[in-house]
PDB file of N, CA and C in Angstrom:
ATOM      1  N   UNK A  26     -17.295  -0.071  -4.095  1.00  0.00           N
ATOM      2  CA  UNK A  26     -16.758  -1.402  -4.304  1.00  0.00           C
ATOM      3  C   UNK A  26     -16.208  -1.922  -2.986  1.00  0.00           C
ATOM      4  N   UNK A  27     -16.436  -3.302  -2.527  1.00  0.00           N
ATOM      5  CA  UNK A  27     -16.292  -3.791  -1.332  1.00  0.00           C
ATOM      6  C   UNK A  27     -14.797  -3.773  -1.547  1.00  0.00           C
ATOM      7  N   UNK A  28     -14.047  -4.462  -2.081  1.00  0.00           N
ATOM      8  CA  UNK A  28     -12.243  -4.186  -1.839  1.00  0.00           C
ATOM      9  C   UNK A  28     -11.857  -3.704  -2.722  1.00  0.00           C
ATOM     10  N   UNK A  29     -12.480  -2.532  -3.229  1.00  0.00           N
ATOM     11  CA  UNK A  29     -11.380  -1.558  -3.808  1.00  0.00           C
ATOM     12  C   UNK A  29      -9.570  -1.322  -3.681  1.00  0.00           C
ATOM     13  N   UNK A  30      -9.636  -1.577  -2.452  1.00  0.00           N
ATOM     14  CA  UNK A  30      -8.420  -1.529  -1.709  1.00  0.00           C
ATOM     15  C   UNK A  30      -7.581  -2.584  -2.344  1.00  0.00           C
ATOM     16  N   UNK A  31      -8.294  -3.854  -3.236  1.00  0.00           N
ATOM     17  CA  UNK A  31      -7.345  -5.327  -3.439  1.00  0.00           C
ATOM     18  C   UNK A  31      -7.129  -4.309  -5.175  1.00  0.00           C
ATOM     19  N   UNK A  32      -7.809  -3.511  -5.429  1.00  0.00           N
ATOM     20  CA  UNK A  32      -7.702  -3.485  -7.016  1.00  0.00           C
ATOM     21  C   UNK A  32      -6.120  -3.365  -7.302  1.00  0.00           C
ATOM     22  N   UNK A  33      -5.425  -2.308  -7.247  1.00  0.00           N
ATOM     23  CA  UNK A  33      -4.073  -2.436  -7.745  1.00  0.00           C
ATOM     24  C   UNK A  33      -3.673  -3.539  -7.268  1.00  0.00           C
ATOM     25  N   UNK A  34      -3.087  -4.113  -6.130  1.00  0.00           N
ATOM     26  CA  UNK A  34      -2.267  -5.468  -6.180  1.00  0.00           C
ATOM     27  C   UNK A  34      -2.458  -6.382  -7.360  1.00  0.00           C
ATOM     28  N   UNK A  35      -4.055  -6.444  -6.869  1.00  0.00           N
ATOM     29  CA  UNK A  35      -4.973  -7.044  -7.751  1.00  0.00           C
ATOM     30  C   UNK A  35      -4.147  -7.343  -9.430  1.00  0.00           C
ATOM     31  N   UNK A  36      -4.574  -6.213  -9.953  1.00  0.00           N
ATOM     32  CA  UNK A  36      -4.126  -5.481 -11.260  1.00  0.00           C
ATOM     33  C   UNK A  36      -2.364  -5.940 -11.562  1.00  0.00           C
ATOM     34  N   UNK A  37      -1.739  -5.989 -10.362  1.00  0.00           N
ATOM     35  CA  UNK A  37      -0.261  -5.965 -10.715  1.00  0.00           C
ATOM     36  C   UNK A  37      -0.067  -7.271 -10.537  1.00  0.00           C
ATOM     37  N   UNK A  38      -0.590  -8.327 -10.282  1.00  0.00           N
ATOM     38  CA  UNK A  38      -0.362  -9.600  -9.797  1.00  0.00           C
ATOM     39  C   UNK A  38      -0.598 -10.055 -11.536  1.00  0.00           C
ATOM     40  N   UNK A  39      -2.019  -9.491 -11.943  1.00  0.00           N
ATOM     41  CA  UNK A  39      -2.319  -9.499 -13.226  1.00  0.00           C
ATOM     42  C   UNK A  39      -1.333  -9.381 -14.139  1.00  0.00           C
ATOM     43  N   UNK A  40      -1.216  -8.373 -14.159  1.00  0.00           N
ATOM     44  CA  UNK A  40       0.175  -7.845 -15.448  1.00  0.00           C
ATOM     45  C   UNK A  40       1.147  -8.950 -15.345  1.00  0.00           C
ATOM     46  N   UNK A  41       1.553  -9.277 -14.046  1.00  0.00           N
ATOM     47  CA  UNK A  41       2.848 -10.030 -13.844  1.00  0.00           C
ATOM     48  C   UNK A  41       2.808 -11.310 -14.247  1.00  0.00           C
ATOM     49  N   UNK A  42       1.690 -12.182 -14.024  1.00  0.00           N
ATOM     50  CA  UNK A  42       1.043 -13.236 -14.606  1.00  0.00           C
ATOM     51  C   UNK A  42       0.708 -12.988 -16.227  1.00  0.00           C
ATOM     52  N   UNK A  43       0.336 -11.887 -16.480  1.00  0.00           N
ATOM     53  CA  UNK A  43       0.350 -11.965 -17.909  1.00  0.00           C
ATOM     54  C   UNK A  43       1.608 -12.127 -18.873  1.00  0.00           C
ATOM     55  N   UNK A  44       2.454 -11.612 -18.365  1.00  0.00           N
ATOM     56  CA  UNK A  44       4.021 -11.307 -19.029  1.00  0.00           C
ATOM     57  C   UNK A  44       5.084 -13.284 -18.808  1.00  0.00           C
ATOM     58  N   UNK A  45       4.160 -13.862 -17.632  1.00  0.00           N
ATOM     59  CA  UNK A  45       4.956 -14.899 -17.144  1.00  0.00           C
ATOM     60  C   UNK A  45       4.714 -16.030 -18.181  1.00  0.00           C
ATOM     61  N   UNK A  46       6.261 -16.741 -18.030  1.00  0.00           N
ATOM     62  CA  UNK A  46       5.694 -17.911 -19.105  1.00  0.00           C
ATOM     63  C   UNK A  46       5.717 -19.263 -18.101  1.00  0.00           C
ATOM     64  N   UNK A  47       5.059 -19.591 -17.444  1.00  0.00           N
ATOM     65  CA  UNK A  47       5.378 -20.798 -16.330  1.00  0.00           C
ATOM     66  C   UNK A  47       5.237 -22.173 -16.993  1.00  0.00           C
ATOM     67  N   UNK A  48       6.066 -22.592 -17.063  1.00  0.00           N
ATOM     68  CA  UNK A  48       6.363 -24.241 -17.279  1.00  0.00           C
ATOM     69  C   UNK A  48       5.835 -24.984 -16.513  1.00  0.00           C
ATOM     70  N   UNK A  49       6.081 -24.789 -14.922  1.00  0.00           N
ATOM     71  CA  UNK A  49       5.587 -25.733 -13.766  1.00  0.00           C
ATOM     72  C   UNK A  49       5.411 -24.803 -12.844  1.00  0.00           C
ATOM     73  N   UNK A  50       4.752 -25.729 -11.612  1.00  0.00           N
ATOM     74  CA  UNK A  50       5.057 -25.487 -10.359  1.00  0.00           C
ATOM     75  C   UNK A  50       6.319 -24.257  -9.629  1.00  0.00           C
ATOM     76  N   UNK A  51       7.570 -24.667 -10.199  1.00  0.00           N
ATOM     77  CA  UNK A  51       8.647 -24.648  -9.792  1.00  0.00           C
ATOM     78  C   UNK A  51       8.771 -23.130 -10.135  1.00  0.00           C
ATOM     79  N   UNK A  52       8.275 -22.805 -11.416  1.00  0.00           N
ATOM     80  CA  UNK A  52       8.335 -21.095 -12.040  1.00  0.00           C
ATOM     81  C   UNK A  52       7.228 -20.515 -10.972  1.00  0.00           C
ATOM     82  N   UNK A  53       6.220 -20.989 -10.722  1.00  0.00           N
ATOM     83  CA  UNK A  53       5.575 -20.087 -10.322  1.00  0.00           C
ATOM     84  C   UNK A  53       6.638 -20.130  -8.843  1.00  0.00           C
ATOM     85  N   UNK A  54       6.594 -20.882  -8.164  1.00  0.00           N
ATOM     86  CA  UNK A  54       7.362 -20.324  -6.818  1.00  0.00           C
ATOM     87  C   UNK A  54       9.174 -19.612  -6.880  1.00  0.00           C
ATOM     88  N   UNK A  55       9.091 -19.529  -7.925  1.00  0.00           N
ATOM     89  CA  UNK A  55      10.304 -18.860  -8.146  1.00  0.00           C
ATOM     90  C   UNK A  55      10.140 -17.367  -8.442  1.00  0.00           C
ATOM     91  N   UNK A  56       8.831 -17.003  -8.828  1.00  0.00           N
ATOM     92  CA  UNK A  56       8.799 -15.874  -8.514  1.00  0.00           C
ATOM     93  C   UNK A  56       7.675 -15.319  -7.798  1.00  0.00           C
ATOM     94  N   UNK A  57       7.114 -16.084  -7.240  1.00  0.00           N
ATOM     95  CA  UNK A  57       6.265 -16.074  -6.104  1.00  0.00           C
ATOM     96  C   UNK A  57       6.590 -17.132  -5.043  1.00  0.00           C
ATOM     97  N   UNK A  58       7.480 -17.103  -4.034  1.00  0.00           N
ATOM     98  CA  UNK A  58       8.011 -17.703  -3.214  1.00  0.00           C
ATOM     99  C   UNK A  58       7.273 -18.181  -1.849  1.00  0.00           C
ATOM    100  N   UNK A  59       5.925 -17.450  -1.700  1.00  0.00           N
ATOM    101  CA  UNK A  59       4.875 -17.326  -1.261  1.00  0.00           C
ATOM    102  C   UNK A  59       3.686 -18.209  -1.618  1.00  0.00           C
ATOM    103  N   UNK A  60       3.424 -18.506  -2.768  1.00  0.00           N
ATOM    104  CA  UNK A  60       2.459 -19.175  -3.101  1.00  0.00           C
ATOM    105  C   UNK A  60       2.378 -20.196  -3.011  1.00  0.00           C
ATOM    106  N   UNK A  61       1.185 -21.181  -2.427  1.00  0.00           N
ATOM    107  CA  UNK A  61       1.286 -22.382  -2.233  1.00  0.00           C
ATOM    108  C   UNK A  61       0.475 -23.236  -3.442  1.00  0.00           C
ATOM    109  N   UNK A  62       1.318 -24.277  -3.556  1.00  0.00           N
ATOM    110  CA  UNK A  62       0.874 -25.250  -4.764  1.00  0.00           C
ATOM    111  C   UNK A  62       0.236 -26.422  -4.324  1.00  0.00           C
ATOM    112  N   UNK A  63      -0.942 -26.310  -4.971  1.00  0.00           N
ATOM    113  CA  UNK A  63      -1.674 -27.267  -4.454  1.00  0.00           C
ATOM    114  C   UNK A  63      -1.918 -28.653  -5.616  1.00  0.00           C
ATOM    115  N   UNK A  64      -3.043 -29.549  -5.304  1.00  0.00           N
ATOM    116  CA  UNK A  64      -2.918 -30.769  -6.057  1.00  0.00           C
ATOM    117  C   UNK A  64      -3.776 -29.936  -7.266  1.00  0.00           C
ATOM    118  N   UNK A  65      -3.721 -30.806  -8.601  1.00  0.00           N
ATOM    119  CA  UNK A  65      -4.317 -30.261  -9.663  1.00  0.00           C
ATOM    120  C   UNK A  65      -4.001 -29.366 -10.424  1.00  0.00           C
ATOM    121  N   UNK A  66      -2.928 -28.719 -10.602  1.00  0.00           N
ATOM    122  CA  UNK A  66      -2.509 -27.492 -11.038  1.00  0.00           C
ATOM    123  C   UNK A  66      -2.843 -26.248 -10.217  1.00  0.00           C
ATOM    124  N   UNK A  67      -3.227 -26.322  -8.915  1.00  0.00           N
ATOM    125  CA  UNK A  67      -4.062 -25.011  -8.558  1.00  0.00           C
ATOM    126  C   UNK A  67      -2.590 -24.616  -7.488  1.00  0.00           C
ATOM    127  N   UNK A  68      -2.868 -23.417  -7.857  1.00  0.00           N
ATOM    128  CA  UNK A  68      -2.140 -22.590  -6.943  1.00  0.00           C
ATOM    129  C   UNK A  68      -2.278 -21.255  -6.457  1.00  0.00           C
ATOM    130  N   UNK A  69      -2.198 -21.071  -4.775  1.00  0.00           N
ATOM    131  CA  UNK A  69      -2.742 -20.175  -3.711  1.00  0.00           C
ATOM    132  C   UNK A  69      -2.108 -18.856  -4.324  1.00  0.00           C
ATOM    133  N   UNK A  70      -2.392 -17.845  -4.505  1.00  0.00           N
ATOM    134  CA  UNK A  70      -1.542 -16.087  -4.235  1.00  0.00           C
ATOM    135  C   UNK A  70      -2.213 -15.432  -2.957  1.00  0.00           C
ATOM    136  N   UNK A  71      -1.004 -15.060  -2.547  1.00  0.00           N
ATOM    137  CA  UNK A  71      -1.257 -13.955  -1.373  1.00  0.00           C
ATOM    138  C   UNK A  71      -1.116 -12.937  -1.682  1.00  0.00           C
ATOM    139  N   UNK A  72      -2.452 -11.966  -1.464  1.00  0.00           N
ATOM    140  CA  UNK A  72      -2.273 -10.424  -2.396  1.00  0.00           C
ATOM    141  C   UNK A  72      -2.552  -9.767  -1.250  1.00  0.00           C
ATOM    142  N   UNK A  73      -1.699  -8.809  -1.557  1.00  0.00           N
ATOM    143  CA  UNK A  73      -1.895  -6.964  -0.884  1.00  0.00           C
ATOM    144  C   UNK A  73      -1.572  -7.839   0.793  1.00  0.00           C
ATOM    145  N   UNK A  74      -0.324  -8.429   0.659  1.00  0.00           N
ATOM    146  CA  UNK A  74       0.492  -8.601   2.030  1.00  0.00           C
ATOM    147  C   UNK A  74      -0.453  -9.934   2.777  1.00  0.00           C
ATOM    148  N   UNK A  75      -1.128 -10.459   1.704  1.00  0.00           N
ATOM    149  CA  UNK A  75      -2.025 -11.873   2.614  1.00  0.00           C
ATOM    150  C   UNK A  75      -3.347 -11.153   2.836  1.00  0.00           C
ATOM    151  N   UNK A  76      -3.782 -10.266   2.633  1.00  0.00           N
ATOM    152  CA  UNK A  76      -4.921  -9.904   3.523  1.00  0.00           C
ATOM    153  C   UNK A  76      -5.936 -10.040   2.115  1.00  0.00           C
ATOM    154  N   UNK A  77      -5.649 -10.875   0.683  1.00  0.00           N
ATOM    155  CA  UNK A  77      -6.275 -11.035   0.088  1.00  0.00           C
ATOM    156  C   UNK A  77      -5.770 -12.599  -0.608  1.00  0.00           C
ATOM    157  N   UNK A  78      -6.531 -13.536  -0.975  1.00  0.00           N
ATOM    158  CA  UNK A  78      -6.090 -14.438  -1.695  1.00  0.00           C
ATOM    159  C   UNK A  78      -6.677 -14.760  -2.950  1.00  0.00           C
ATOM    160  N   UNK A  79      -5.952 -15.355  -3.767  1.00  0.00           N
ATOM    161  CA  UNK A  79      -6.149 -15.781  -5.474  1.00  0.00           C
ATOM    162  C   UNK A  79      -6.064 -17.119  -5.846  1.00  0.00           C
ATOM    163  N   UNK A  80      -6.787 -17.613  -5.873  1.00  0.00           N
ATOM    164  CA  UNK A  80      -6.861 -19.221  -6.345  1.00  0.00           C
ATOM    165  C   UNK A  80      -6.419 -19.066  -7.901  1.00  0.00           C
ATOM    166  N   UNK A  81      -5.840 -19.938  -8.497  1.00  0.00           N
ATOM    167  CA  UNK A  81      -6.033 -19.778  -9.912  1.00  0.00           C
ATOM    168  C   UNK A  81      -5.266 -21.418  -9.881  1.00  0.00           C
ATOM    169  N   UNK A  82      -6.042 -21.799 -11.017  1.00  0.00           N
ATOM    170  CA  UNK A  82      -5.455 -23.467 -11.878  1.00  0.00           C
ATOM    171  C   UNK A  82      -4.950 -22.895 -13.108  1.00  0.00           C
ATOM    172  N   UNK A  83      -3.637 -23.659 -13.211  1.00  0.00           N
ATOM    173  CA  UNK A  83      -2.800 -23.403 -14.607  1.00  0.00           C
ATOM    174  C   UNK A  83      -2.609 -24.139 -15.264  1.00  0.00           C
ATOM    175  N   UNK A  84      -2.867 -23.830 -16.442  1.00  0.00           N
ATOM    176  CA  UNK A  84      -2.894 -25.094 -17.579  1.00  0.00           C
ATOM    177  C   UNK A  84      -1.312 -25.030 -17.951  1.00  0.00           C
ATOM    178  N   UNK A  85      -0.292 -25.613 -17.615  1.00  0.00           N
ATOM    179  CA  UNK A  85       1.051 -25.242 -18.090  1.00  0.00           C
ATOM    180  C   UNK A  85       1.335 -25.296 -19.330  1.00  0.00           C
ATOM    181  N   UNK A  86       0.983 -26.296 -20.086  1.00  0.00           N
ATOM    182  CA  UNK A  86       0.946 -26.790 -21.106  1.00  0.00           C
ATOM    183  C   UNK A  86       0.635 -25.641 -22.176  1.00  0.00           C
ATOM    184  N   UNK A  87      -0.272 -24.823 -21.782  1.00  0.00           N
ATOM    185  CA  UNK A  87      -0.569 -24.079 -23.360  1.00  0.00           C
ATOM    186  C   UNK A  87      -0.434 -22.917 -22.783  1.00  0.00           C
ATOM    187  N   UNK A  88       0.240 -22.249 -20.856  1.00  0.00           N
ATOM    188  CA  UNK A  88       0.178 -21.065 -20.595  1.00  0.00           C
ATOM    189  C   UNK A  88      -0.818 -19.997 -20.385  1.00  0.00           C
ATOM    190  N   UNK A  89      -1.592 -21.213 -19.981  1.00  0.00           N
ATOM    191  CA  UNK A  89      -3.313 -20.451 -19.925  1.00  0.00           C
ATOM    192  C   UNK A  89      -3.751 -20.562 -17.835  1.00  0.00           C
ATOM    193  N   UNK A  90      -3.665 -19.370 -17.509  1.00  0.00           N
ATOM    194  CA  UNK A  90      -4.283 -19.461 -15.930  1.00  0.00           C
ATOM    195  C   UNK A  90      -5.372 -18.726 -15.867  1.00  0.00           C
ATOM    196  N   UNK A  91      -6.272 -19.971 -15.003  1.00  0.00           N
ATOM    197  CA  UNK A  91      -7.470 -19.720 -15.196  1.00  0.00           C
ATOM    198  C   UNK A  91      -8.074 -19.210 -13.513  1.00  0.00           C
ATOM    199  N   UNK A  92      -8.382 -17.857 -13.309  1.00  0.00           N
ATOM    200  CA  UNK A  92      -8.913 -17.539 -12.046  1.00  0.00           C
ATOM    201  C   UNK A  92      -9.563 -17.806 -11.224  1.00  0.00           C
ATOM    202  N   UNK A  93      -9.695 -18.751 -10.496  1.00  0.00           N
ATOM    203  CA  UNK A  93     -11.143 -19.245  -9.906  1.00  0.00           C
ATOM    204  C   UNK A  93     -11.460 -18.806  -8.853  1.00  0.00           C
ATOM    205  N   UNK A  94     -11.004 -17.928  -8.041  1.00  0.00           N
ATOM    206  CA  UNK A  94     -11.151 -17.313  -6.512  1.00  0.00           C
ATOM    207  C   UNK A  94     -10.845 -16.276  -6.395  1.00  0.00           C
ATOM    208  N   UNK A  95     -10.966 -15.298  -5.902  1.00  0.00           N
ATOM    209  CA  UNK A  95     -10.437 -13.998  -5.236  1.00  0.00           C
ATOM    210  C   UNK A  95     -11.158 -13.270  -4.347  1.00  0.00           C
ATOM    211  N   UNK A  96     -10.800 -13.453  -2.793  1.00  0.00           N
ATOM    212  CA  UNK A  96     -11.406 -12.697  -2.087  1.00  0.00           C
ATOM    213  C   UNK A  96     -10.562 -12.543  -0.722  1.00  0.00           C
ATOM    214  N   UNK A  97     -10.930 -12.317   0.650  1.00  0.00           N
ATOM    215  CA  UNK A  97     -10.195 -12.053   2.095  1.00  0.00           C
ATOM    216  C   UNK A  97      -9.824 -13.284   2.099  1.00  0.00           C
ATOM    217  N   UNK A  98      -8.902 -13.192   2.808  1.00  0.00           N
ATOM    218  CA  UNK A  98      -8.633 -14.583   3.754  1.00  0.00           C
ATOM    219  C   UNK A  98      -9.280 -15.028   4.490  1.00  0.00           C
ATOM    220  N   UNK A  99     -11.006 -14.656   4.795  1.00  0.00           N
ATOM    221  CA  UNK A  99     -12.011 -14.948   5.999  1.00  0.00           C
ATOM    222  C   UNK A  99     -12.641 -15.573   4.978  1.00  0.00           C
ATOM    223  N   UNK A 100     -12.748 -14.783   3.516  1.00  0.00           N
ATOM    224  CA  UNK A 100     -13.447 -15.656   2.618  1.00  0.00           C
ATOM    225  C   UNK A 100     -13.178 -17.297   1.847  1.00  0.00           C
ATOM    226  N   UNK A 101     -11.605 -17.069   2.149  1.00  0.00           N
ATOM    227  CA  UNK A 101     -11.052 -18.244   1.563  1.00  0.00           C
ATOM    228  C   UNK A 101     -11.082 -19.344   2.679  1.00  0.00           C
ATOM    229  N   UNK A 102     -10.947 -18.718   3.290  1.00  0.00           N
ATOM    230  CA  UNK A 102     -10.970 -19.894   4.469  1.00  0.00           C
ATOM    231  C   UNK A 102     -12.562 -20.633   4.677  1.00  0.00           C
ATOM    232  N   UNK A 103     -14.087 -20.246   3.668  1.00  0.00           N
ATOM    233  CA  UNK A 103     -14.422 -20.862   3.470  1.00  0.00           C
ATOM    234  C   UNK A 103     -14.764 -21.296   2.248  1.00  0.00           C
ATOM    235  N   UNK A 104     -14.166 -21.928   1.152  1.00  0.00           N
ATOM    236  CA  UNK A 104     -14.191 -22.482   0.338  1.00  0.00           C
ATOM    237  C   UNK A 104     -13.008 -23.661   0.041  1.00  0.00           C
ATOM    238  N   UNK A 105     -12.999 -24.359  -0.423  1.00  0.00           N
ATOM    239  CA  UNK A 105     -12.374 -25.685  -0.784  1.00  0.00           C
ATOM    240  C   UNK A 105     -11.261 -25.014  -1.912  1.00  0.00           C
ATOM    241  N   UNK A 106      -9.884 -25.047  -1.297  1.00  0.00           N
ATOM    242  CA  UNK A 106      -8.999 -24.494  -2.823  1.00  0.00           C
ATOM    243  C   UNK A 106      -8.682 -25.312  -3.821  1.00  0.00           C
ATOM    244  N   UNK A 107      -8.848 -26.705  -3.492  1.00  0.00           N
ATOM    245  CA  UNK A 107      -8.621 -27.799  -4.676  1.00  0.00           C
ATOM    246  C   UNK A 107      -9.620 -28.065  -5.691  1.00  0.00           C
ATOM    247  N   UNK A 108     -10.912 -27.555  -5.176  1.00  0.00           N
ATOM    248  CA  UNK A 108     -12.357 -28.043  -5.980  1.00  0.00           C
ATOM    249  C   UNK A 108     -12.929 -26.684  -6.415  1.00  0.00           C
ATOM    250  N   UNK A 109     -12.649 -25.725  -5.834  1.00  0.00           N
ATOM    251  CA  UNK A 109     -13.635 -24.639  -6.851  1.00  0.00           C
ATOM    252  C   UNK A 109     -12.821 -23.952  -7.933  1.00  0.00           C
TER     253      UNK A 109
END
């Protein structure tokens, strides 16, 4: 597996997001102080110390985050984080 290495963060970013109940914006950077919020509901994670990133759009409303990215930071840096 090419980043084996992202799986646990990976996995624990998971759990932690699963257990979270985010209202807004404001929850997620409250316990991710790191993450950047972007337009649309989408918001950046920096995994396994930045050397991996997580796109995900959150539906606040019904508590549903939906994954749309995960790969290096060489990878993210080419894709669009507001549109994919």
């Amino acid at each position: 597996m090419a980043h084996a290495n992202a799986e646990q963060p990976l996995r624990a970013w998971f759990a932690e997001a699963s257990r979270a109940a985010w209202e807004s914006p404001a929850d997620v950077k409250t316990t991710y102080p790191s993450a950047s919020v972007l337009p649309g509901n989408r918001v950046v994670f920096n995994i396994k110390g930045n050397d991996y990133r997580l796109i995900a759009k959150i539906n606040y409303a019904y508590g549903v985050v939906y994954i749309r990215f995960v790969g290096t930071h060489a990878e993210y840096d080419k894709v669009n984080a507001e549109t994919i």
